[in-house]
């Protein structure tokens, strides 16, 4: 395992932070940083340059921003975040190899793909190759604002009352396509808002067209039906795009956006939870 350097089935705290940093890197941001540190413009960087790139990326990461020199404030942790098994994988045991830009970009894509497979497998606990409408709905609102989470959970519970949706199943390909849409949120958001401003309504056909024509992503009828079930607030056949895009954005930026940490962050989270979450939903 790339992040389990001593093969004991565990990863160290620095390796954990490094892993989160890797997952939080937008491909475009890494490409910019990579090119800035590629001083001889040969398309590759050495080990020390890579550590500088990752250090820069870590400062933009929610977890990494709460750490100083790879060490979490208030905890005694040995080792640097940028020193891990991945370095040996990319640069060899002696650290002399160079890392090509395309090699790392493909690694990022493969890593994100594997994380999606693991998330899908979490819901597909019986290995059926599909997940239920309820599980897909839960995955959609996993990062929703805590002030509205009870409303979304109520909607998920009410799925069993919807004859056309309660037995619906989502495949891995459909799951991955929807996740890919989150990575292209900026053009997708612009398309939805501009079209909504002109026409006033956003139908299922409009949503599919925006995803396909603007982002090159094909959304299935099943996925679109589920999106409208969760985010057509007035049940008038028009998508509540503000709410939908807000949830999508929170999910995509959940790792990378800095938030409060330590005791203050814990207390703030607890206060939000007690104010906005019913005990019936929590237990």
Short mmCIF file of C-alpha atoms in Angstrom, two decimals:
data_model
loop_
_atom_site.label_atom_id
_atom_site.label_comp_id
_atom_site.label_asym_id
_atom_site.label_seq_id
_atom_site.Cartn_x
_atom_site.Cartn_y
_atom_site.Cartn_z
CA UNK A 1 0.00 0.00 0.00
CA UNK A 2 1.32 3.43 -0.97
CA UNK A 3 0.30 5.05 2.32
CA UNK A 4 1.08 2.12 4.62
CA UNK A 5 4.86 2.18 4.53
CA UNK A 6 5.50 -0.60 7.06
CA UNK A 7 2.62 -2.86 5.91
CA UNK A 8 0.99 -3.09 9.34
CA UNK A 9 -2.48 -2.25 8.08
CA UNK A 10 -2.27 1.26 9.52
CA UNK A 11 -1.12 4.63 8.24
CA UNK A 12 0.62 7.30 10.28
CA UNK A 13 -0.95 10.68 10.97
CA UNK A 14 1.40 12.50 8.54
CA UNK A 15 0.53 9.94 5.85
CA UNK A 16 -3.17 10.46 6.55
CA UNK A 17 -2.82 14.22 6.03
CA UNK A 18 -0.80 13.60 2.88
CA UNK A 19 -3.54 11.30 1.60
CA UNK A 20 -6.24 13.93 2.24
CA UNK A 21 -4.09 16.51 0.48
CA UNK A 22 -3.77 14.25 -2.55
CA UNK A 23 -7.54 13.72 -2.65
CA UNK A 24 -8.30 17.43 -2.35
CA UNK A 25 -6.10 18.54 -5.26
CA UNK A 26 -8.07 19.85 -8.25
CA UNK A 27 -6.29 18.73 -11.38
CA UNK A 28 -6.07 22.29 -12.70
CA UNK A 29 -4.49 23.61 -9.48
CA UNK A 30 -1.87 20.90 -9.43
CA UNK A 31 -1.01 21.54 -13.07
CA UNK A 32 -0.38 25.23 -12.37
CA UNK A 33 1.83 24.51 -9.35
CA UNK A 34 3.65 21.71 -11.19
CA UNK A 35 4.53 23.97 -14.10
CA UNK A 36 5.77 26.72 -11.79
CA UNK A 37 8.21 24.32 -10.10
CA UNK A 38 9.26 22.73 -13.40
CA UNK A 39 12.07 25.26 -13.80
CA UNK A 40 13.73 23.67 -16.83
CA UNK A 41 10.35 23.16 -18.54
CA UNK A 42 10.97 19.50 -19.38
CA UNK A 43 7.61 18.26 -18.09
CA UNK A 44 9.03 16.68 -14.93
CA UNK A 45 10.00 17.56 -11.36
CA UNK A 46 12.35 15.97 -8.84
CA UNK A 47 11.60 14.78 -5.33
CA UNK A 48 12.34 18.07 -3.57
CA UNK A 49 10.30 20.05 -6.07
CA UNK A 50 7.40 17.64 -5.61
CA UNK A 51 7.55 18.12 -1.83
CA UNK A 52 7.33 21.88 -2.40
CA UNK A 53 4.29 21.44 -4.64
CA UNK A 54 2.59 19.22 -2.07
CA UNK A 55 3.45 21.64 0.72
CA UNK A 56 1.74 24.38 -1.25
CA UNK A 57 -1.30 22.18 -1.91
CA UNK A 58 -1.47 21.29 1.79
CA UNK A 59 -1.86 24.94 2.80
CA UNK A 60 -5.05 25.03 0.71
CA UNK A 61 -6.44 21.87 2.27
CA UNK A 62 -8.91 21.90 5.19
CA UNK A 63 -6.95 19.41 7.26
CA UNK A 64 -3.52 20.52 6.12
CA UNK A 65 -4.25 24.16 6.89
CA UNK A 66 -4.68 23.19 10.55
CA UNK A 67 -1.16 21.76 10.74
CA UNK A 68 2.23 23.33 10.98
CA UNK A 69 5.22 21.66 9.26
CA UNK A 70 3.17 18.49 8.92
CA UNK A 71 2.47 18.33 12.66
CA UNK A 72 -0.95 18.85 14.15
CA UNK A 73 -1.12 21.57 16.76
CA UNK A 74 -1.49 20.02 20.19
CA UNK A 75 -0.26 16.58 19.09
CA UNK A 76 3.24 15.12 19.08
CA UNK A 77 3.69 13.51 15.69
CA UNK A 78 7.02 12.58 14.18
CA UNK A 79 7.79 12.86 10.50
CA UNK A 80 6.82 15.22 7.73
CA UNK A 81 3.54 15.05 5.86
CA UNK A 82 5.47 15.04 2.59
CA UNK A 83 7.60 12.01 3.59
CA UNK A 84 5.67 8.85 2.83
CA UNK A 85 5.51 5.70 0.77
CA UNK A 86 4.20 7.60 -2.22
CA UNK A 87 7.54 9.36 -2.63
CA UNK A 88 9.33 6.06 -3.03
CA UNK A 89 6.66 4.94 -5.50
CA UNK A 90 7.23 8.01 -7.68
CA UNK A 91 10.94 8.69 -7.18
CA UNK A 92 12.44 5.29 -6.36
CA UNK A 93 14.13 4.11 -3.18
CA UNK A 94 17.06 6.48 -3.73
CA UNK A 95 14.82 9.43 -4.69
CA UNK A 96 16.63 10.03 -7.97
CA UNK A 97 13.78 9.48 -10.43
CA UNK A 98 11.75 12.36 -11.87
CA UNK A 99 7.99 12.60 -11.88
CA UNK A 100 6.25 13.43 -15.14
CA UNK A 101 3.20 15.67 -15.07
CA UNK A 102 0.99 13.23 -16.96
CA UNK A 103 2.03 10.37 -14.69
CA UNK A 104 0.82 12.16 -11.59
CA UNK A 105 -2.36 13.47 -13.23
CA UNK A 106 -3.26 9.91 -14.22
CA UNK A 107 -2.49 8.78 -10.68
CA UNK A 108 -4.91 11.43 -9.33
CA UNK A 109 -7.62 10.30 -11.74
CA UNK A 110 -7.13 6.64 -10.82
CA UNK A 111 -7.17 7.48 -7.10
CA UNK A 112 -10.42 9.43 -7.36
CA UNK A 113 -11.93 6.63 -9.43
CA UNK A 114 -10.99 4.09 -6.78
CA UNK A 115 -12.45 6.26 -4.01
CA UNK A 116 -15.74 6.40 -5.91
CA UNK A 117 -15.70 2.63 -6.27
CA UNK A 118 -15.16 2.30 -2.52
CA UNK A 119 -18.00 4.72 -1.78
CA UNK A 120 -20.29 2.80 -4.13
CA UNK A 121 -19.25 -0.50 -2.52
CA UNK A 122 -20.12 0.98 0.89
CA UNK A 123 -23.72 1.34 -0.25
CA UNK A 124 -23.68 -1.85 -2.34
CA UNK A 125 -23.04 -4.02 0.70
CA UNK A 126 -24.53 -7.12 -0.97
CA UNK A 127 -22.37 -6.72 -4.11
CA UNK A 128 -25.38 -6.51 -6.43
CA UNK A 129 -23.69 -4.06 -8.79
CA UNK A 130 -26.37 -1.44 -8.09
CA UNK A 131 -27.44 0.70 -5.14
CA UNK A 132 -30.92 1.65 -3.99
CA UNK A 133 -32.60 4.98 -4.63
CA UNK A 134 -32.41 5.67 -0.89
CA UNK A 135 -28.65 5.12 -0.77
CA UNK A 136 -28.09 7.29 -3.83
CA UNK A 137 -30.18 10.04 -2.26
CA UNK A 138 -28.12 9.81 0.94
CA UNK A 139 -24.90 10.08 -1.07
CA UNK A 140 -26.22 13.21 -2.80
CA UNK A 141 -26.97 15.06 0.45
CA UNK A 142 -24.04 13.70 2.48
CA UNK A 143 -22.46 17.16 2.74
CA UNK A 144 -25.62 19.26 2.92
CA UNK A 145 -25.74 22.23 5.27
CA UNK A 146 -26.56 20.91 8.74
CA UNK A 147 -29.38 23.46 9.01
CA UNK A 148 -31.27 21.64 6.27
CA UNK A 149 -30.17 18.06 6.83
CA UNK A 150 -33.38 17.04 8.63
CA UNK A 151 -35.46 18.17 5.66
CA UNK A 152 -33.35 16.10 3.29
CA UNK A 153 -33.42 13.05 5.54
CA UNK A 154 -37.20 13.29 5.74
CA UNK A 155 -37.34 13.30 1.95
CA UNK A 156 -35.10 10.25 1.83
CA UNK A 157 -37.38 8.45 4.29
CA UNK A 158 -40.41 9.32 2.17
CA UNK A 159 -38.93 7.63 -0.89
CA UNK A 160 -40.70 4.43 0.12
CA UNK A 161 -43.98 6.24 -0.59
CA UNK A 162 -42.98 6.98 -4.19
CA UNK A 163 -44.07 4.05 -6.43
CA UNK A 164 -41.94 5.18 -9.38
CA UNK A 165 -38.76 5.63 -7.33
CA UNK A 166 -38.77 3.28 -4.36
CA UNK A 167 -37.49 0.29 -6.37
CA UNK A 168 -35.14 2.29 -8.60
CA UNK A 169 -31.50 1.11 -8.75
CA UNK A 170 -28.40 3.13 -9.66
CA UNK A 171 -25.42 1.51 -11.39
CA UNK A 172 -21.75 2.28 -10.77
CA UNK A 173 -21.50 4.04 -14.13
CA UNK A 174 -24.45 6.29 -13.28
CA UNK A 175 -22.93 6.97 -9.85
CA UNK A 176 -19.56 7.90 -11.38
CA UNK A 177 -21.09 10.15 -14.02
CA UNK A 178 -22.95 12.12 -11.37
CA UNK A 179 -19.75 12.43 -9.32
CA UNK A 180 -17.89 13.66 -12.41
CA UNK A 181 -20.43 16.46 -12.72
CA UNK A 182 -19.27 17.83 -9.35
CA UNK A 183 -15.77 18.26 -10.76
CA UNK A 184 -17.13 20.46 -13.54
CA UNK A 185 -19.35 22.53 -11.34
CA UNK A 186 -18.26 25.97 -12.56
CA UNK A 187 -19.41 25.65 -16.20
CA UNK A 188 -22.40 23.56 -15.11
CA UNK A 189 -23.49 26.24 -12.63
CA UNK A 190 -23.10 28.96 -15.25
CA UNK A 191 -25.20 26.98 -17.71
CA UNK A 192 -28.02 26.38 -15.22
CA UNK A 193 -28.15 29.95 -13.95
CA UNK A 194 -27.99 31.57 -17.38
CA UNK A 195 -30.68 29.28 -18.77
CA UNK A 196 -32.82 29.72 -15.67
CA UNK A 197 -32.57 33.50 -15.90
CA UNK A 198 -33.86 33.47 -19.47
CA UNK A 199 -36.52 30.77 -19.22
CA UNK A 200 -37.50 30.88 -15.56
CA UNK A 201 -37.83 27.09 -15.25
CA UNK A 202 -35.36 24.21 -15.34
CA UNK A 203 -36.89 20.96 -16.50
CA UNK A 204 -35.41 17.46 -16.44
CA UNK A 205 -34.62 17.85 -20.12
CA UNK A 206 -32.78 21.11 -19.41
CA UNK A 207 -30.68 19.48 -16.69
CA UNK A 208 -29.65 16.60 -18.96
CA UNK A 209 -28.84 19.01 -21.77
CA UNK A 210 -26.66 21.22 -19.54
CA UNK A 211 -24.71 18.22 -18.27
CA UNK A 212 -24.24 16.77 -21.74
CA UNK A 213 -23.66 19.85 -23.88
CA UNK A 214 -21.62 21.92 -21.41
CA UNK A 215 -19.81 19.24 -19.40
CA UNK A 216 -19.84 16.27 -21.76
CA UNK A 217 -21.53 14.08 -19.13
CA UNK A 218 -24.50 11.86 -19.80
CA UNK A 219 -26.96 11.70 -16.91
CA UNK A 220 -29.41 8.80 -16.98
CA UNK A 221 -33.16 9.24 -16.53
CA UNK A 222 -32.88 7.46 -13.17
CA UNK A 223 -30.30 9.92 -11.87
CA UNK A 224 -32.26 12.93 -13.13
CA UNK A 225 -35.46 11.61 -11.55
CA UNK A 226 -33.66 11.31 -8.21
CA UNK A 227 -32.18 14.81 -8.48
CA UNK A 228 -35.61 16.28 -9.10
CA UNK A 229 -37.15 14.26 -6.28
CA UNK A 230 -34.62 15.72 -3.84
CA UNK A 231 -34.33 19.26 -5.25
CA UNK A 232 -37.66 20.16 -6.86
CA UNK A 233 -38.86 21.94 -3.73
CA UNK A 234 -42.26 23.01 -5.09
CA UNK A 235 -42.94 19.80 -7.00
CA UNK A 236 -43.70 21.94 -10.06
CA UNK A 237 -41.32 20.14 -12.41
CA UNK A 238 -38.66 22.84 -12.11
CA UNK A 239 -35.32 22.26 -10.40
CA UNK A 240 -34.50 24.38 -7.34
CA UNK A 241 -31.06 25.05 -8.77
CA UNK A 242 -29.77 27.17 -5.86
CA UNK A 243 -30.32 24.37 -3.36
CA UNK A 244 -29.05 21.66 -5.70
CA UNK A 245 -25.85 23.48 -6.62
CA UNK A 246 -25.20 24.47 -3.01
CA UNK A 247 -25.24 20.82 -1.94
CA UNK A 248 -23.07 19.84 -4.92
CA UNK A 249 -20.51 22.53 -4.12
CA UNK A 250 -20.33 21.63 -0.43
CA UNK A 251 -19.70 18.00 -1.32
CA UNK A 252 -16.90 18.85 -3.75
CA UNK A 253 -15.17 21.35 -1.43
CA UNK A 254 -15.75 19.44 1.81
CA UNK A 255 -12.12 18.35 2.05
CA UNK A 256 -10.34 21.32 0.53
CA UNK A 257 -12.01 24.26 2.29
CA UNK A 258 -10.49 25.27 5.64
CA UNK A 259 -12.76 25.10 8.66
CA UNK A 260 -12.34 25.61 12.37
CA UNK A 261 -10.25 22.94 14.06
CA UNK A 262 -9.36 21.97 17.59
CA UNK A 263 -11.63 22.46 20.59
CA UNK A 264 -13.26 25.59 19.15
CA UNK A 265 -14.17 23.71 15.98
CA UNK A 266 -15.51 20.78 17.98
CA UNK A 267 -17.62 23.08 20.17
CA UNK A 268 -18.94 24.95 17.13
CA UNK A 269 -19.88 21.70 15.42
CA UNK A 270 -21.61 20.42 18.56
CA UNK A 271 -23.60 23.66 18.92
CA UNK A 272 -24.72 23.51 15.29
CA UNK A 273 -25.76 19.91 15.69
CA UNK A 274 -27.80 20.50 18.84
CA UNK A 275 -29.59 23.44 17.21
CA UNK A 276 -30.29 21.92 13.83
CA UNK A 277 -30.43 18.12 14.12
CA UNK A 278 -33.23 16.24 15.80
CA UNK A 279 -32.21 13.41 18.11
CA UNK A 280 -34.52 11.10 16.16
CA UNK A 281 -32.34 11.56 13.08
CA UNK A 282 -29.08 11.15 14.95
CA UNK A 283 -29.75 7.91 16.80
#
